[in-house]
Amino acid sequence: MKFISIAVKDFKELVRDRRGLFFILLFPIFFMMIFGFAFGGMGEGNTPHNIAIVNYDQGTINSTSGGNVNYGNNFITALQDANYENSSVKLFNITTTTDSHAKDLLRQRTVDAELIIPANFSNSVAALINNTLQSSTGQTSSVNSSTINNTSTVIISGDTGFMGFGVAQGILVGVLGQYQDDIVNSVNNQIAGTPGAEPTKFIDTKVQSIPGTQNFTQFDFLAPGMIVFAILLLATTVAAILTREVESGTLLRLKMSKMRSFDLLFGGLIPWSLVAGAQVVILLAVAIILGLHWQGSFYSIILAIFIGIIGGVASIALAMIIASFAKTDRQAANLGTLIVVPTSFLTGAFFQLPGVFLNFFGHSFQVYDLLPWTHTLTALRSVLVFGSGWNLVSYEVEMSALLTIILFVIGVFLFSRTRLRAEN
Amino acid sequence: MDFMVEAIDLTKRYDDLMAVDSLNIGIKKGEVFGFLGPNGAGKTTSIKMMVGLLRPTSGKVYINGIDVQKIEKGSIGICPQELMLWENLTCKESLNLMADMYEIRKNIRDPRVQKLLNDLFLQEKADTVVSKLSGGMKRRLNLALAVVHEPEVVVLDEPSEGLDPQSRRVLWNYIRSMRDDEGKTVILTTHIMDEADQLSDRIAIIDHGKLIRLDTPEKLKKEIGEGDVVDIKLSDPLRNEDLIHDLEDQKDVISVHEVNGRINIRALNAVGKLPMMMQTVEKLDLRVADISVRQNTLEDVFIELTGTGLRE
């Protein structure tokens, strides 16, 4: 069983090469940590959004009490008190400041958005209250003119290219709408003389999360992508090691012996597949520490290791292809990086790419689906993040395995042809 | 005659370069066969073709009468001039690995590996990783890996390169024992003329891809010229050419060469010719810084046949 001797040799070389081990195991962990800190929220799914508020509201006279009332301040208090649903976490961290200072904070991205409350905000709220009163008592004639004259515009300002702004402005618009609804309800209840029930709604909307995803962050999407990235990085390391075997002449020694291509390549597969499986476990553990909302069980870890090993075999096949053309281990590492990094983007490890479809015999399919790691990633996301079982990921795993076999055959063919035959 | 290794019209051409030109060599079973030639003469290319690692442009190589491309793997062992070692394996692990690759059973492998480690003085370093071995130890391990499967033909490509005299002695003794005790056929390429002279039963000298001479060291030395070599060093080496020019015309002087700034004059009865040589020196108003007389060596033969020009 020569392939076992080769596997043992590769395993010993692997564990004794500290620098190589560092690159294989620790480098992806560093990546995972960076992404975890950036997008994970460290175990807290809901985090307050920082907003700066500039309040120009001059207030208005309360028609019933005759005193001065500032609805701008009232709205700020409402924002400060707002919590995430079923949570004690505040929606906003509020800084009340001037417009120029708020703009500075926006540029520094210290705040996600700036909210400018106009000078006539209180007049508008007062008009809304009057409007509600008049419509409830049937005096509809003056409603329209009152509304038109007292319309105010609350400005939400920010960097539209910044994801934080996108989220914060969406929540602010919702909270402002809720504030208006609460005023109308309150007036209606006062007219009715009771705290009253909510008015009947005929059409309502409700945002519903997939079970278990209520607290999800961007990191939950990214963590399986990082595992696939790490598995893909194996191709760079294995290609460099295979090329080093050529460069150091040890492959020539093996070539002279009774070793077959199968022994070398299959023997090499064993330790490297184990590394791929270990990467899945280690990176999953790191991801959970960093805030991944893992929903799986022990069974899903076993399934994820299996999926990772198939992805690892695909990476080794890619390494053989790279090693067939690279002349030095440095060249192999460079060429590997040049291939692995764009490939990890194509698989959607970091973000979803726009769909590119190909038609083949009347069937339409995504170009990215030709890469085995795309299926590895989909399966890993499904298993690790949503806790899916074999039934739900079997198609992805089978596709990944099929494409890996094709890639492996190409790899073996090219490597044997260029490296294991007599020179010409 | 049946040869262990036989190259017939072996030719290798790379575009415009004729690396090996119709080489015909027969190597007998159980002999140490020296393969000499300047850098780029075609030695390594010839050897690579003779062991089946390189396809010839034309010609054939037979090992024990069988086409080299069809021989059973393991018939040949190669000790390359570069160190081909797994830096992160120990000596013993490396030897065990190669033995496994040649399908040697464990009960045979273990004592054989032990003997090799003893014979090549690597026993104390058996469990040391290769990256921590000295240059000499690495060379010896390089050789051990080539012979762990006990091949019939062993090819040693400049095995002593960079070795200290002690390590070289160990290596030479081992090469002799392979021939004398185990009856192996050894092909040895080297730049160390003393090594080729002491170890080889026969020597082939090739240059520009062609075989120039093939004979025993003794016969080669006789063929090139019996007698001695007068070695002169002038105080002013810039005038070496003047002396060489005048000496070349003299009767009974076989050849005159400049080697490393010194003048080597080969002549029959060199001691008797010394007065005549000194007269020439005086006539040219030259001064001798050093002079010695020694016997003809294989290096003189090599220089005589391949010249003194650099081949890099």
Short mmCIF file of N, CA and C in Angstrom, two decimals, chain A residues 1-10 12-14 16-18 244-260 263-264 420-424, chain B residues 12 14 48 51-55 69 72-74 76-80 82-90 93 96-98 100-103 129 141-143 145-146:
data_model
loop_
_atom_site.label_atom_id
_atom_site.label_comp_id
_atom_site.label_asym_id
_atom_site.label_seq_id
_atom_site.Cartn_x
_atom_site.Cartn_y
_atom_site.Cartn_z
N MET A 1 0.85 -1.19 0.00
CA MET A 1 0.00 0.00 0.00
C MET A 1 0.89 1.24 0.00
N LYS A 2 1.45 1.54 -1.18
CA LYS A 2 2.41 2.65 -1.24
C LYS A 2 1.74 3.98 -0.94
N PHE A 3 0.44 4.08 -1.28
CA PHE A 3 -0.21 5.37 -1.05
C PHE A 3 -0.29 5.71 0.44
N ILE A 4 -0.30 4.66 1.28
CA ILE A 4 -0.33 4.93 2.73
C ILE A 4 1.02 5.52 3.17
N SER A 5 2.12 4.95 2.63
CA SER A 5 3.45 5.50 2.94
C SER A 5 3.54 6.96 2.50
N ILE A 6 2.99 7.24 1.32
CA ILE A 6 3.00 8.63 0.82
C ILE A 6 2.15 9.51 1.74
N ALA A 7 1.00 8.98 2.16
CA ALA A 7 0.11 9.76 3.04
C ALA A 7 0.81 10.06 4.36
N VAL A 8 1.51 9.04 4.92
CA VAL A 8 2.22 9.23 6.19
C VAL A 8 3.34 10.26 6.00
N LYS A 9 4.05 10.14 4.89
CA LYS A 9 5.13 11.10 4.58
C LYS A 9 4.57 12.52 4.51
N ASP A 10 3.50 12.70 3.74
CA ASP A 10 2.91 14.03 3.58
C ASP A 10 2.42 14.58 4.91
N LYS A 12 3.57 13.82 7.94
CA LYS A 12 4.72 14.20 8.77
C LYS A 12 5.31 15.52 8.30
N GLU A 13 5.44 15.65 6.98
CA GLU A 13 5.98 16.90 6.43
C GLU A 13 5.07 18.07 6.78
N LEU A 14 3.78 17.81 6.74
CA LEU A 14 2.80 18.86 7.02
C LEU A 14 2.92 19.36 8.45
N ARG A 16 5.39 19.02 10.50
CA ARG A 16 6.70 19.53 10.88
C ARG A 16 7.02 20.86 10.21
N ASP A 17 6.22 21.23 9.23
CA ASP A 17 6.45 22.50 8.55
C ASP A 17 5.60 23.57 9.25
N ARG A 18 6.20 24.18 10.29
CA ARG A 18 5.43 25.13 11.12
C ARG A 18 4.89 26.31 10.31
N ARG A 244 7.32 22.02 -4.95
CA ARG A 244 8.58 21.88 -4.22
C ARG A 244 9.11 20.47 -4.38
N GLU A 245 8.21 19.50 -4.44
CA GLU A 245 8.62 18.09 -4.63
C GLU A 245 9.31 17.94 -5.99
N VAL A 246 8.82 18.69 -6.98
CA VAL A 246 9.44 18.66 -8.31
C VAL A 246 10.78 19.38 -8.24
N GLU A 247 10.75 20.57 -7.63
CA GLU A 247 11.93 21.44 -7.60
C GLU A 247 13.08 20.81 -6.82
N SER A 248 12.77 20.16 -5.71
CA SER A 248 13.82 19.57 -4.88
C SER A 248 14.33 18.26 -5.46
N GLY A 249 13.64 17.74 -6.48
CA GLY A 249 14.09 16.52 -7.13
C GLY A 249 13.54 15.26 -6.49
N THR A 250 12.85 15.40 -5.34
CA THR A 250 12.36 14.21 -4.65
C THR A 250 11.30 13.49 -5.50
N LEU A 251 10.60 14.27 -6.32
CA LEU A 251 9.61 13.63 -7.20
C LEU A 251 10.32 12.72 -8.22
N LEU A 252 11.53 13.16 -8.65
CA LEU A 252 12.32 12.36 -9.58
C LEU A 252 12.67 11.01 -8.94
N ARG A 253 13.05 11.08 -7.65
CA ARG A 253 13.34 9.85 -6.91
C ARG A 253 12.13 8.92 -6.92
N LEU A 254 10.97 9.52 -6.59
CA LEU A 254 9.75 8.71 -6.51
C LEU A 254 9.39 8.17 -7.89
N LYS A 255 9.63 9.00 -8.91
CA LYS A 255 9.31 8.61 -10.30
C LYS A 255 10.13 7.39 -10.73
N MET A 256 11.37 7.32 -10.21
CA MET A 256 12.25 6.19 -10.56
C MET A 256 11.80 4.90 -9.88
N SER A 257 11.03 5.05 -8.80
CA SER A 257 10.63 3.88 -8.01
C SER A 257 9.38 3.22 -8.63
N LYS A 258 8.81 2.29 -7.87
CA LYS A 258 7.63 1.59 -8.38
C LYS A 258 6.34 2.33 -8.05
N MET A 259 6.49 3.54 -7.53
CA MET A 259 5.31 4.33 -7.19
C MET A 259 4.53 4.68 -8.46
N ARG A 260 3.19 4.61 -8.35
CA ARG A 260 2.35 5.02 -9.48
C ARG A 260 1.77 6.40 -9.20
N ASP A 263 -0.62 6.39 -6.39
CA ASP A 263 -0.08 6.37 -5.02
C ASP A 263 0.25 7.78 -4.56
N LEU A 264 0.91 8.54 -5.44
CA LEU A 264 1.33 9.89 -5.07
C LEU A 264 0.13 10.79 -4.82
N LEU A 420 5.08 13.40 -14.21
CA LEU A 420 5.38 12.02 -13.83
C LEU A 420 5.84 11.15 -15.01
N ARG A 421 5.94 11.75 -16.17
CA ARG A 421 6.46 10.98 -17.30
C ARG A 421 7.90 11.36 -17.56
N ALA A 422 8.60 10.53 -18.39
CA ALA A 422 9.97 10.85 -18.76
C ALA A 422 9.96 12.15 -19.55
N GLU A 423 11.02 12.96 -19.34
CA GLU A 423 11.11 14.23 -20.05
C GLU A 423 11.31 13.98 -21.53
N ASN A 424 10.93 14.97 -22.33
CA ASN A 424 11.18 14.87 -23.77
C ASN A 424 12.37 15.73 -24.15
N LYS B 12 20.86 13.18 -28.50
CA LYS B 12 19.86 14.11 -27.98
C LYS B 12 20.12 15.50 -28.57
N TYR B 14 18.56 19.46 -28.87
CA TYR B 14 17.61 20.49 -28.43
C TYR B 14 17.71 21.63 -29.45
N LYS B 48 20.93 10.66 -17.98
CA LYS B 48 19.47 10.70 -17.87
C LYS B 48 18.82 9.79 -18.93
N VAL B 51 19.30 6.02 -18.03
CA VAL B 51 18.46 5.44 -16.97
C VAL B 51 16.98 5.60 -17.26
N GLY B 52 16.65 6.14 -18.43
CA GLY B 52 15.24 6.21 -18.85
C GLY B 52 14.48 7.42 -18.36
N LEU B 53 15.19 8.43 -17.82
CA LEU B 53 14.49 9.63 -17.36
C LEU B 53 14.30 10.65 -18.48
N LEU B 54 15.03 10.48 -19.56
CA LEU B 54 14.95 11.43 -20.67
C LEU B 54 14.85 10.63 -21.97
N ARG B 55 13.90 11.03 -22.81
CA ARG B 55 13.76 10.31 -24.08
C ARG B 55 14.82 10.78 -25.06
N GLN B 69 13.34 1.57 -21.46
CA GLN B 69 11.96 2.00 -21.22
C GLN B 69 11.08 0.84 -20.75
N GLU B 72 12.29 -3.40 -15.51
CA GLU B 72 11.53 -3.33 -14.27
C GLU B 72 12.07 -2.17 -13.42
N LYS B 73 11.14 -1.41 -12.86
CA LYS B 73 11.56 -0.27 -12.04
C LYS B 73 12.29 -0.81 -10.82
N GLY B 74 13.40 -0.17 -10.50
CA GLY B 74 14.17 -0.63 -9.36
C GLY B 74 15.47 -1.29 -9.81
N ILE B 76 17.65 0.24 -11.53
CA ILE B 76 18.67 1.29 -11.50
C ILE B 76 18.46 2.15 -10.25
N GLY B 77 19.57 2.56 -9.65
CA GLY B 77 19.50 3.51 -8.55
C GLY B 77 20.31 4.74 -8.92
N ILE B 78 19.73 5.91 -8.66
CA ILE B 78 20.44 7.13 -9.05
C ILE B 78 20.75 7.98 -7.84
N CYS B 79 22.02 8.37 -7.73
CA CYS B 79 22.40 9.35 -6.73
C CYS B 79 22.72 10.63 -7.50
N PRO B 80 21.76 11.55 -7.54
CA PRO B 80 21.96 12.74 -8.37
C PRO B 80 22.96 13.72 -7.76
N GLU B 82 22.51 16.90 -7.37
CA GLU B 82 21.80 17.76 -6.42
C GLU B 82 21.29 16.87 -5.28
N LEU B 83 21.17 17.49 -4.11
CA LEU B 83 20.60 16.76 -2.98
C LEU B 83 19.09 16.66 -3.19
N MET B 84 18.60 15.45 -3.29
CA MET B 84 17.15 15.25 -3.47
C MET B 84 16.61 14.60 -2.21
N LEU B 85 16.30 15.42 -1.25
CA LEU B 85 15.93 14.92 0.08
C LEU B 85 14.67 15.61 0.58
N TRP B 86 13.93 14.90 1.45
CA TRP B 86 12.77 15.49 2.11
C TRP B 86 13.27 16.13 3.40
N GLU B 87 13.31 17.42 3.40
CA GLU B 87 13.93 18.16 4.50
C GLU B 87 13.23 17.91 5.84
N ASN B 88 11.95 17.59 5.82
CA ASN B 88 11.21 17.43 7.08
C ASN B 88 11.04 15.98 7.51
N LEU B 89 11.73 15.05 6.83
CA LEU B 89 11.72 13.66 7.28
C LEU B 89 13.07 13.33 7.91
N THR B 90 13.10 12.34 8.78
CA THR B 90 14.37 11.92 9.36
C THR B 90 15.08 10.99 8.36
N GLU B 93 13.26 7.67 8.28
CA GLU B 93 11.95 7.80 7.61
C GLU B 93 12.14 7.90 6.09
N ASN B 96 13.10 4.43 4.82
CA ASN B 96 11.92 3.55 4.88
C ASN B 96 10.94 3.88 3.77
N LEU B 97 10.75 5.18 3.52
CA LEU B 97 9.81 5.61 2.47
C LEU B 97 10.25 5.06 1.11
N MET B 98 11.56 5.25 0.79
CA MET B 98 12.01 4.79 -0.53
C MET B 98 11.95 3.27 -0.63
N ASP B 100 9.76 1.41 0.84
CA ASP B 100 8.33 1.11 0.61
C ASP B 100 7.95 1.35 -0.84
N MET B 101 8.54 2.41 -1.43
CA MET B 101 8.21 2.73 -2.82
C MET B 101 8.72 1.65 -3.79
N TYR B 102 9.74 0.90 -3.32
CA TYR B 102 10.25 -0.20 -4.14
C TYR B 102 9.66 -1.55 -3.70
N GLU B 103 8.64 -1.47 -2.85
CA GLU B 103 7.89 -2.65 -2.41
C GLU B 103 8.78 -3.67 -1.69
N VAL B 129 15.96 15.02 11.67
CA VAL B 129 15.37 15.47 10.40
C VAL B 129 16.46 15.99 9.48
N LEU B 141 23.39 10.48 2.80
CA LEU B 141 21.99 10.03 2.78
C LEU B 141 21.48 10.00 1.34
N ASN B 142 21.90 10.98 0.55
CA ASN B 142 21.53 11.04 -0.87
C ASN B 142 21.93 9.74 -1.58
N LEU B 143 23.12 9.24 -1.22
CA LEU B 143 23.61 7.99 -1.81
C LEU B 143 22.80 6.80 -1.26
N LEU B 145 19.80 6.66 -0.24
CA LEU B 145 18.46 6.60 -0.84
C LEU B 145 18.48 5.99 -2.24
N ALA B 146 19.64 6.14 -2.92
CA ALA B 146 19.75 5.61 -4.28
C ALA B 146 19.95 4.11 -4.31
#
